[in-house]
Structure formats: structure tokens, C-alpha cells
Short mmCIF file of N, CA and C in Angstrom, two decimals:
data_model
loop_
_atom_site.label_atom_id
_atom_site.label_comp_id
_atom_site.label_asym_id
_atom_site.label_seq_id
_atom_site.Cartn_x
_atom_site.Cartn_y
_atom_site.Cartn_z
N MET A 1 -5.56 9.49 -17.73
CA MET A 1 -4.52 9.12 -16.81
C MET A 1 -4.91 7.83 -16.10
N LYS A 2 -3.95 6.94 -15.95
CA LYS A 2 -4.16 5.66 -15.29
C LYS A 2 -4.29 5.86 -13.78
N LYS A 3 -5.16 5.07 -13.15
CA LYS A 3 -5.35 5.10 -11.69
C LYS A 3 -5.01 3.73 -11.12
N ILE A 4 -4.07 3.72 -10.18
CA ILE A 4 -3.64 2.48 -9.54
C ILE A 4 -3.71 2.65 -8.03
N ALA A 5 -4.26 1.68 -7.34
CA ALA A 5 -4.35 1.73 -5.87
C ALA A 5 -3.13 1.06 -5.25
N LEU A 6 -2.66 1.66 -4.16
CA LEU A 6 -1.61 1.08 -3.31
C LEU A 6 -2.22 0.95 -1.92
N ILE A 7 -2.43 -0.28 -1.48
CA ILE A 7 -3.12 -0.53 -0.22
C ILE A 7 -2.12 -1.06 0.80
N ALA A 8 -2.04 -0.37 1.94
CA ALA A 8 -1.12 -0.80 2.99
C ALA A 8 -1.57 -2.13 3.59
N CYS A 9 -0.58 -2.93 3.95
CA CYS A 9 -0.85 -4.22 4.57
C CYS A 9 -1.55 -4.03 5.92
N SER A 10 -1.88 -5.12 6.56
CA SER A 10 -2.52 -5.02 7.87
C SER A 10 -1.84 -5.95 8.87
N LYS A 11 -1.98 -5.63 10.13
CA LYS A 11 -1.41 -6.48 11.19
C LYS A 11 -2.08 -7.85 11.21
N LYS A 12 -3.40 -7.87 11.02
CA LYS A 12 -4.13 -9.14 11.01
C LYS A 12 -3.85 -9.85 9.69
N LYS A 13 -3.38 -11.10 9.83
CA LYS A 13 -3.03 -11.90 8.65
C LYS A 13 -3.39 -13.36 8.88
N LEU A 14 -3.56 -14.06 7.79
CA LEU A 14 -3.69 -15.51 7.84
C LEU A 14 -2.31 -16.12 8.05
N GLY A 15 -2.27 -17.30 8.62
CA GLY A 15 -1.04 -18.07 8.64
C GLY A 15 -0.18 -18.00 9.88
N ALA A 16 -0.60 -17.31 10.92
CA ALA A 16 0.21 -17.24 12.14
C ALA A 16 0.47 -18.64 12.70
N ASP A 17 -0.48 -19.54 12.53
CA ASP A 17 -0.36 -20.90 13.05
C ASP A 17 0.34 -21.85 12.09
N CYS A 18 0.63 -21.38 10.88
CA CYS A 18 1.33 -22.23 9.90
C CYS A 18 2.30 -21.36 9.09
N PRO A 19 3.42 -20.97 9.70
CA PRO A 19 4.34 -20.01 9.09
C PRO A 19 5.01 -20.47 7.79
N ASP A 20 4.97 -21.75 7.49
CA ASP A 20 5.58 -22.24 6.24
C ASP A 20 4.62 -22.17 5.05
N ARG A 21 3.35 -21.97 5.33
CA ARG A 21 2.35 -21.90 4.26
C ARG A 21 2.37 -20.52 3.62
N LYS A 22 2.19 -20.47 2.30
CA LYS A 22 2.14 -19.19 1.59
C LYS A 22 0.71 -18.91 1.14
N PHE A 23 0.39 -17.60 1.11
CA PHE A 23 -0.92 -17.14 0.69
C PHE A 23 -0.75 -16.06 -0.37
N LYS A 24 -1.73 -15.92 -1.25
CA LYS A 24 -1.71 -14.77 -2.15
C LYS A 24 -1.79 -13.51 -1.30
N SER A 25 -1.01 -12.50 -1.67
CA SER A 25 -0.96 -11.29 -0.85
C SER A 25 -2.33 -10.62 -0.75
N GLN A 26 -3.16 -10.73 -1.77
CA GLN A 26 -4.49 -10.12 -1.68
C GLN A 26 -5.40 -10.85 -0.70
N ASP A 27 -5.01 -12.07 -0.31
CA ASP A 27 -5.83 -12.86 0.61
C ASP A 27 -5.28 -12.92 2.03
N ILE A 28 -3.97 -12.75 2.20
CA ILE A 28 -3.35 -12.96 3.52
C ILE A 28 -3.77 -11.90 4.54
N TYR A 29 -3.98 -10.66 4.07
CA TYR A 29 -4.30 -9.55 4.99
C TYR A 29 -5.80 -9.56 5.29
N THR A 30 -6.13 -9.60 6.60
CA THR A 30 -7.54 -9.73 6.99
C THR A 30 -8.04 -8.58 7.85
N GLY A 31 -7.23 -7.54 8.00
CA GLY A 31 -7.65 -6.39 8.80
C GLY A 31 -8.79 -5.63 8.16
N ASN A 32 -9.62 -5.01 8.99
CA ASN A 32 -10.80 -4.29 8.52
C ASN A 32 -10.44 -3.19 7.52
N THR A 33 -9.39 -2.41 7.81
CA THR A 33 -9.00 -1.31 6.93
C THR A 33 -8.54 -1.83 5.58
N PHE A 34 -7.78 -2.92 5.58
CA PHE A 34 -7.35 -3.52 4.31
C PHE A 34 -8.55 -3.96 3.50
N LYS A 35 -9.48 -4.65 4.16
CA LYS A 35 -10.67 -5.14 3.45
C LYS A 35 -11.53 -3.98 2.91
N LYS A 36 -11.69 -2.92 3.71
CA LYS A 36 -12.47 -1.76 3.25
C LYS A 36 -11.81 -1.09 2.04
N SER A 37 -10.50 -0.94 2.10
CA SER A 37 -9.77 -0.31 1.00
C SER A 37 -9.84 -1.16 -0.26
N LYS A 38 -9.68 -2.44 -0.10
CA LYS A 38 -9.73 -3.37 -1.24
C LYS A 38 -11.12 -3.36 -1.88
N ALA A 39 -12.15 -3.22 -1.07
CA ALA A 39 -13.51 -3.18 -1.60
C ALA A 39 -13.80 -1.87 -2.33
N ALA A 40 -13.14 -0.79 -1.94
CA ALA A 40 -13.46 0.54 -2.49
C ALA A 40 -12.58 0.99 -3.65
N TYR A 41 -11.39 0.44 -3.81
CA TYR A 41 -10.44 0.99 -4.78
C TYR A 41 -11.01 1.06 -6.19
N LYS A 42 -11.73 0.05 -6.61
CA LYS A 42 -12.27 0.01 -7.97
C LYS A 42 -13.69 0.56 -8.03
N SER A 43 -14.57 0.06 -7.18
CA SER A 43 -15.98 0.43 -7.26
C SER A 43 -16.21 1.90 -6.90
N ARG A 44 -15.50 2.41 -5.93
CA ARG A 44 -15.74 3.77 -5.48
C ARG A 44 -14.81 4.80 -6.13
N PHE A 45 -13.56 4.40 -6.44
CA PHE A 45 -12.58 5.36 -6.93
C PHE A 45 -12.10 5.10 -8.35
N GLY A 46 -12.55 4.04 -8.97
CA GLY A 46 -12.27 3.79 -10.38
C GLY A 46 -10.85 3.40 -10.71
N CYS A 47 -10.12 2.86 -9.75
CA CYS A 47 -8.75 2.41 -10.02
C CYS A 47 -8.79 1.13 -10.86
N GLU A 48 -7.82 1.01 -11.75
CA GLU A 48 -7.76 -0.14 -12.64
C GLU A 48 -7.26 -1.41 -11.94
N ASP A 49 -6.35 -1.24 -11.00
CA ASP A 49 -5.72 -2.38 -10.36
C ASP A 49 -5.17 -1.93 -9.01
N PHE A 50 -4.63 -2.88 -8.23
CA PHE A 50 -4.01 -2.51 -6.97
C PHE A 50 -2.79 -3.35 -6.68
N HIS A 51 -1.92 -2.78 -5.86
CA HIS A 51 -0.75 -3.46 -5.31
C HIS A 51 -0.80 -3.24 -3.81
N ILE A 52 0.01 -4.00 -3.10
CA ILE A 52 0.01 -3.91 -1.64
C ILE A 52 1.35 -3.35 -1.17
N LEU A 53 1.27 -2.40 -0.25
CA LEU A 53 2.46 -1.84 0.39
C LEU A 53 2.70 -2.66 1.65
N SER A 54 3.74 -3.46 1.64
CA SER A 54 4.06 -4.35 2.74
C SER A 54 5.29 -3.85 3.48
N ALA A 55 5.22 -3.80 4.81
CA ALA A 55 6.36 -3.36 5.61
C ALA A 55 7.58 -4.24 5.36
N LYS A 56 7.37 -5.53 5.16
CA LYS A 56 8.48 -6.46 4.96
C LYS A 56 8.87 -6.62 3.50
N TYR A 57 7.89 -6.69 2.62
CA TYR A 57 8.15 -7.01 1.22
C TYR A 57 8.05 -5.81 0.27
N ASN A 58 7.88 -4.62 0.79
CA ASN A 58 7.71 -3.37 0.03
C ASN A 58 6.49 -3.44 -0.89
N LEU A 59 6.65 -3.48 -2.19
CA LEU A 59 5.52 -3.48 -3.11
C LEU A 59 5.22 -4.91 -3.57
N LEU A 60 4.01 -5.35 -3.31
CA LEU A 60 3.60 -6.70 -3.71
C LEU A 60 2.54 -6.65 -4.80
N ASP A 61 2.68 -7.54 -5.78
CA ASP A 61 1.58 -7.76 -6.71
C ASP A 61 0.52 -8.55 -5.95
N LYS A 62 -0.73 -8.35 -6.30
CA LYS A 62 -1.81 -8.96 -5.52
C LYS A 62 -1.81 -10.49 -5.55
N ASP A 63 -1.23 -11.08 -6.59
CA ASP A 63 -1.20 -12.54 -6.68
C ASP A 63 0.12 -13.15 -6.20
N GLU A 64 1.03 -12.30 -5.76
CA GLU A 64 2.32 -12.78 -5.24
C GLU A 64 2.08 -13.54 -3.94
N GLU A 65 2.73 -14.68 -3.80
CA GLU A 65 2.53 -15.51 -2.61
C GLU A 65 3.61 -15.26 -1.57
N ILE A 66 3.14 -15.07 -0.33
CA ILE A 66 4.05 -14.79 0.79
C ILE A 66 3.60 -15.56 2.02
N PRO A 67 4.53 -15.84 2.95
CA PRO A 67 4.14 -16.46 4.22
C PRO A 67 3.75 -15.40 5.23
N TYR A 68 3.19 -15.83 6.34
CA TYR A 68 2.87 -14.94 7.45
C TYR A 68 4.14 -14.24 7.93
N TYR A 69 4.01 -12.99 8.35
CA TYR A 69 5.08 -12.24 9.00
C TYR A 69 4.46 -11.25 9.95
N ASP A 70 5.25 -10.74 10.87
CA ASP A 70 4.76 -9.75 11.82
C ASP A 70 5.74 -8.58 11.81
N MET A 71 5.38 -7.54 11.07
CA MET A 71 6.25 -6.37 10.95
C MET A 71 5.39 -5.16 10.64
N TYR A 72 5.71 -4.03 11.30
CA TYR A 72 4.98 -2.78 11.09
C TYR A 72 5.98 -1.72 10.66
N LEU A 73 5.71 -1.05 9.57
CA LEU A 73 6.64 -0.05 9.04
C LEU A 73 6.88 1.08 10.04
N GLY A 74 5.88 1.44 10.80
CA GLY A 74 6.00 2.51 11.78
C GLY A 74 7.02 2.23 12.87
N HIS A 75 7.35 0.96 13.08
CA HIS A 75 8.32 0.59 14.11
C HIS A 75 9.75 0.50 13.57
N GLN A 76 9.92 0.77 12.29
CA GLN A 76 11.24 0.66 11.68
C GLN A 76 11.98 1.99 11.72
N SER A 77 13.28 1.95 11.53
CA SER A 77 14.12 3.16 11.56
C SER A 77 13.81 4.05 10.35
N SER A 78 14.17 5.30 10.46
CA SER A 78 13.96 6.22 9.33
C SER A 78 14.78 5.78 8.12
N GLU A 79 15.96 5.20 8.34
CA GLU A 79 16.77 4.69 7.23
C GLU A 79 16.05 3.54 6.52
N TYR A 80 15.47 2.63 7.30
CA TYR A 80 14.72 1.52 6.72
C TYR A 80 13.57 2.05 5.88
N LYS A 81 12.82 3.02 6.42
CA LYS A 81 11.66 3.58 5.72
C LYS A 81 12.07 4.24 4.41
N LYS A 82 13.20 4.94 4.40
CA LYS A 82 13.66 5.58 3.16
C LYS A 82 14.07 4.54 2.13
N GLU A 83 14.81 3.51 2.55
CA GLU A 83 15.19 2.44 1.63
C GLU A 83 13.96 1.69 1.13
N TRP A 84 13.00 1.48 2.03
CA TRP A 84 11.74 0.82 1.67
C TRP A 84 11.04 1.62 0.57
N ALA A 85 10.93 2.94 0.76
CA ALA A 85 10.27 3.80 -0.23
C ALA A 85 11.02 3.79 -1.55
N GLU A 86 12.34 3.80 -1.52
CA GLU A 86 13.13 3.75 -2.77
C GLU A 86 12.87 2.46 -3.53
N THR A 87 12.75 1.35 -2.80
CA THR A 87 12.46 0.07 -3.44
C THR A 87 11.05 0.07 -4.03
N VAL A 88 10.09 0.61 -3.30
CA VAL A 88 8.72 0.71 -3.81
C VAL A 88 8.71 1.54 -5.09
N LEU A 89 9.37 2.69 -5.06
CA LEU A 89 9.41 3.57 -6.24
C LEU A 89 10.08 2.89 -7.43
N ALA A 90 11.16 2.17 -7.19
CA ALA A 90 11.84 1.46 -8.29
C ALA A 90 10.91 0.44 -8.92
N LYS A 91 10.17 -0.29 -8.09
CA LYS A 91 9.23 -1.28 -8.63
C LYS A 91 8.10 -0.60 -9.39
N LEU A 92 7.59 0.52 -8.87
CA LEU A 92 6.53 1.25 -9.57
C LEU A 92 7.02 1.77 -10.92
N ARG A 93 8.25 2.29 -10.96
CA ARG A 93 8.82 2.78 -12.22
C ARG A 93 8.94 1.66 -13.25
N GLY A 94 9.18 0.45 -12.78
CA GLY A 94 9.27 -0.70 -13.68
C GLY A 94 7.93 -1.13 -14.25
N LYS A 95 6.85 -0.70 -13.61
CA LYS A 95 5.50 -1.11 -14.04
C LYS A 95 4.70 0.01 -14.71
N TYR A 96 4.96 1.27 -14.32
CA TYR A 96 4.11 2.38 -14.76
C TYR A 96 4.93 3.59 -15.15
N ASP A 97 4.33 4.42 -16.00
CA ASP A 97 4.86 5.75 -16.28
C ASP A 97 4.36 6.63 -15.13
N LEU A 98 5.25 7.01 -14.24
CA LEU A 98 4.83 7.73 -13.03
C LEU A 98 4.20 9.09 -13.34
N LYS A 99 4.53 9.68 -14.48
CA LYS A 99 3.95 10.97 -14.84
C LYS A 99 2.53 10.82 -15.37
N ASP A 100 2.19 9.63 -15.83
CA ASP A 100 0.88 9.40 -16.43
C ASP A 100 0.01 8.49 -15.55
N THR A 101 0.35 8.40 -14.27
CA THR A 101 -0.40 7.54 -13.36
C THR A 101 -0.69 8.29 -12.06
N VAL A 102 -1.91 8.14 -11.58
CA VAL A 102 -2.28 8.66 -10.27
C VAL A 102 -2.42 7.46 -9.36
N PHE A 103 -1.69 7.49 -8.25
CA PHE A 103 -1.72 6.40 -7.29
C PHE A 103 -2.64 6.76 -6.13
N TYR A 104 -3.59 5.91 -5.86
CA TYR A 104 -4.51 6.08 -4.74
C TYR A 104 -3.94 5.26 -3.58
N ILE A 105 -3.41 5.96 -2.58
CA ILE A 105 -2.72 5.29 -1.49
C ILE A 105 -3.64 5.21 -0.27
N PHE A 106 -3.89 3.98 0.15
CA PHE A 106 -4.74 3.71 1.30
C PHE A 106 -3.83 3.21 2.42
N GLY A 107 -3.53 4.08 3.40
CA GLY A 107 -2.67 3.66 4.48
C GLY A 107 -2.20 4.81 5.34
N GLY A 108 -1.51 4.47 6.40
CA GLY A 108 -1.00 5.47 7.33
C GLY A 108 0.20 6.22 6.79
N ARG A 109 0.54 7.29 7.48
CA ARG A 109 1.60 8.21 7.06
C ARG A 109 2.93 7.52 6.76
N ASP A 110 3.31 6.54 7.56
CA ASP A 110 4.58 5.86 7.32
C ASP A 110 4.60 5.18 5.94
N TYR A 111 3.45 4.83 5.43
CA TYR A 111 3.39 4.13 4.15
C TYR A 111 3.36 5.07 2.95
N TYR A 112 3.17 6.36 3.16
CA TYR A 112 3.13 7.26 2.00
C TYR A 112 4.06 8.46 2.08
N LYS A 113 4.53 8.87 3.24
CA LYS A 113 5.25 10.15 3.34
C LYS A 113 6.50 10.22 2.46
N ASP A 114 7.27 9.15 2.34
CA ASP A 114 8.47 9.18 1.50
C ASP A 114 8.17 8.93 0.03
N LEU A 115 6.93 8.57 -0.29
CA LEU A 115 6.52 8.39 -1.69
C LEU A 115 5.98 9.69 -2.29
N LEU A 116 5.42 10.55 -1.45
CA LEU A 116 4.75 11.77 -1.93
C LEU A 116 5.58 12.64 -2.88
N PRO A 117 6.86 12.88 -2.60
CA PRO A 117 7.61 13.77 -3.49
C PRO A 117 7.79 13.23 -4.91
N HIS A 118 7.46 11.97 -5.12
CA HIS A 118 7.75 11.32 -6.40
C HIS A 118 6.51 10.91 -7.20
N LEU A 119 5.35 11.03 -6.60
CA LEU A 119 4.14 10.50 -7.24
C LEU A 119 3.03 11.53 -7.33
N ASN A 120 2.19 11.37 -8.34
CA ASN A 120 0.90 12.03 -8.36
C ASN A 120 0.00 11.07 -7.58
N CYS A 121 -0.59 11.54 -6.50
CA CYS A 121 -1.35 10.59 -5.70
C CYS A 121 -2.51 11.24 -4.95
N VAL A 122 -3.41 10.38 -4.57
CA VAL A 122 -4.53 10.72 -3.71
C VAL A 122 -4.35 9.83 -2.49
N VAL A 123 -4.30 10.44 -1.31
CA VAL A 123 -4.00 9.71 -0.09
C VAL A 123 -5.23 9.62 0.80
N PHE A 124 -5.47 8.42 1.29
CA PHE A 124 -6.54 8.16 2.25
C PHE A 124 -5.86 7.72 3.54
N GLY A 125 -5.80 8.60 4.51
CA GLY A 125 -5.13 8.30 5.77
C GLY A 125 -6.09 7.74 6.78
N TYR A 126 -5.58 7.56 7.99
CA TYR A 126 -6.39 7.03 9.07
C TYR A 126 -7.03 8.15 9.89
N ILE A 127 -8.19 7.85 10.44
CA ILE A 127 -8.81 8.77 11.38
C ILE A 127 -8.49 8.27 12.79
N SER A 128 -8.85 9.03 13.78
CA SER A 128 -8.43 8.74 15.15
C SER A 128 -8.81 7.35 15.64
N SER A 129 -9.84 6.77 15.11
CA SER A 129 -10.27 5.44 15.55
C SER A 129 -9.40 4.34 14.97
N GLY A 130 -8.42 4.69 14.12
CA GLY A 130 -7.56 3.71 13.52
C GLY A 130 -8.12 3.10 12.25
N CYS A 131 -9.21 3.64 11.78
CA CYS A 131 -9.85 3.14 10.56
C CYS A 131 -9.53 4.09 9.40
N ILE A 132 -9.51 3.57 8.22
CA ILE A 132 -9.22 4.38 7.03
C ILE A 132 -10.35 5.38 6.79
N ASP A 133 -9.99 6.59 6.39
CA ASP A 133 -10.98 7.64 6.11
C ASP A 133 -11.15 7.74 4.60
N LEU A 134 -12.17 7.10 4.07
CA LEU A 134 -12.40 7.08 2.63
C LEU A 134 -13.14 8.33 2.14
N ASP A 135 -13.57 9.18 3.06
CA ASP A 135 -14.35 10.35 2.68
C ASP A 135 -13.54 11.65 2.64
N SER A 136 -12.28 11.62 3.01
CA SER A 136 -11.47 12.85 3.04
C SER A 136 -10.12 12.66 2.36
N PRO A 137 -10.13 12.40 1.05
CA PRO A 137 -8.84 12.21 0.37
C PRO A 137 -8.06 13.51 0.27
N LYS A 138 -6.74 13.37 0.24
CA LYS A 138 -5.85 14.52 0.03
C LYS A 138 -5.09 14.25 -1.25
N GLU A 139 -5.08 15.23 -2.15
CA GLU A 139 -4.45 15.05 -3.45
C GLU A 139 -3.09 15.73 -3.49
N PHE A 140 -2.11 15.04 -4.05
CA PHE A 140 -0.76 15.56 -4.20
C PHE A 140 -0.33 15.35 -5.64
N ARG A 141 0.31 16.35 -6.21
CA ARG A 141 0.88 16.24 -7.56
C ARG A 141 2.40 16.33 -7.43
N ASN A 142 3.07 15.19 -7.61
CA ASN A 142 4.52 15.14 -7.42
C ASN A 142 4.94 15.80 -6.14
N GLY A 143 4.18 15.55 -5.07
CA GLY A 143 4.53 16.06 -3.76
C GLY A 143 3.91 17.40 -3.40
N GLY A 144 3.44 18.17 -4.38
CA GLY A 144 2.85 19.46 -4.08
C GLY A 144 1.36 19.36 -3.93
N LYS A 145 0.80 20.10 -3.01
CA LYS A 145 -0.66 20.09 -2.84
C LYS A 145 -1.33 20.82 -3.95
#
């Protein structure tokens, strides 16, 4: 089975001082949790590749270029979050056989809760300090524990 990482974006980003400049999505996010997840997805969990879950752009390929933005999925309406998840799922279906892929999701609840019913996934949520918990994954098979 194929393993693909989905890493949530971070509030800290490059480009706040130059909003017209574009950066590769794998480089623009500079938050500690993003960096830790990016460092662990392959070496620690054996994922073949990764994409980024962006509050504004939904699913990003790691080499896709984007400008700075300031948006948090948790601050959006439930309708926005559902549409966001549908767009993410549509893009994933265009790239992968969802039945033959396990997605390793690194991010907070808002970034995975509407994806769970549709994916085989391993979720790494946040601990109380706001940092990603790489030691306590939760596994879901098409939404079921």
C-alpha cells in the first residue's frame, strides 16, 4: 500500500514583507510543527511523498508556488471547511487510488476531521503545547477506528 503524507500549513511563513513574491509551498511554511512533520514523514514513517494542506489553497503540491497569505482553517465557517475538504478529496482522487493509499496526516483537527470518513489514514494531532505529537498516531480505515 502506498503511503503519502499530508502536512498542514503553518501560521509562520516567508514573504509577509513582500506579498507579491512567490515561494515553493514546501519552503514558504516556517513553523516548528511544519518543519518537524516535513522532517519525519519519510525518515520516520516511510511515506513516499507529501502534499500540503493549506487553509487558503486546499491541497498543494510541494513545488507549487504561492505568495504569502494569512488564513487559518480553524477560523473559517463549517461550510467553508466542508467545501475545503471536498476540494482536497477531489484533488487526492485525481492523484491516488484512495483504497490503495494510506495518508499520514500531520495537523490539527480542522485539517483532518472532514477527510476521515473518506480516507485510510494515520493522524498525528497536536498536544496541549501546540506542537505535533509524532509519538501517538491514531489510525483510521475509511473513517472507522
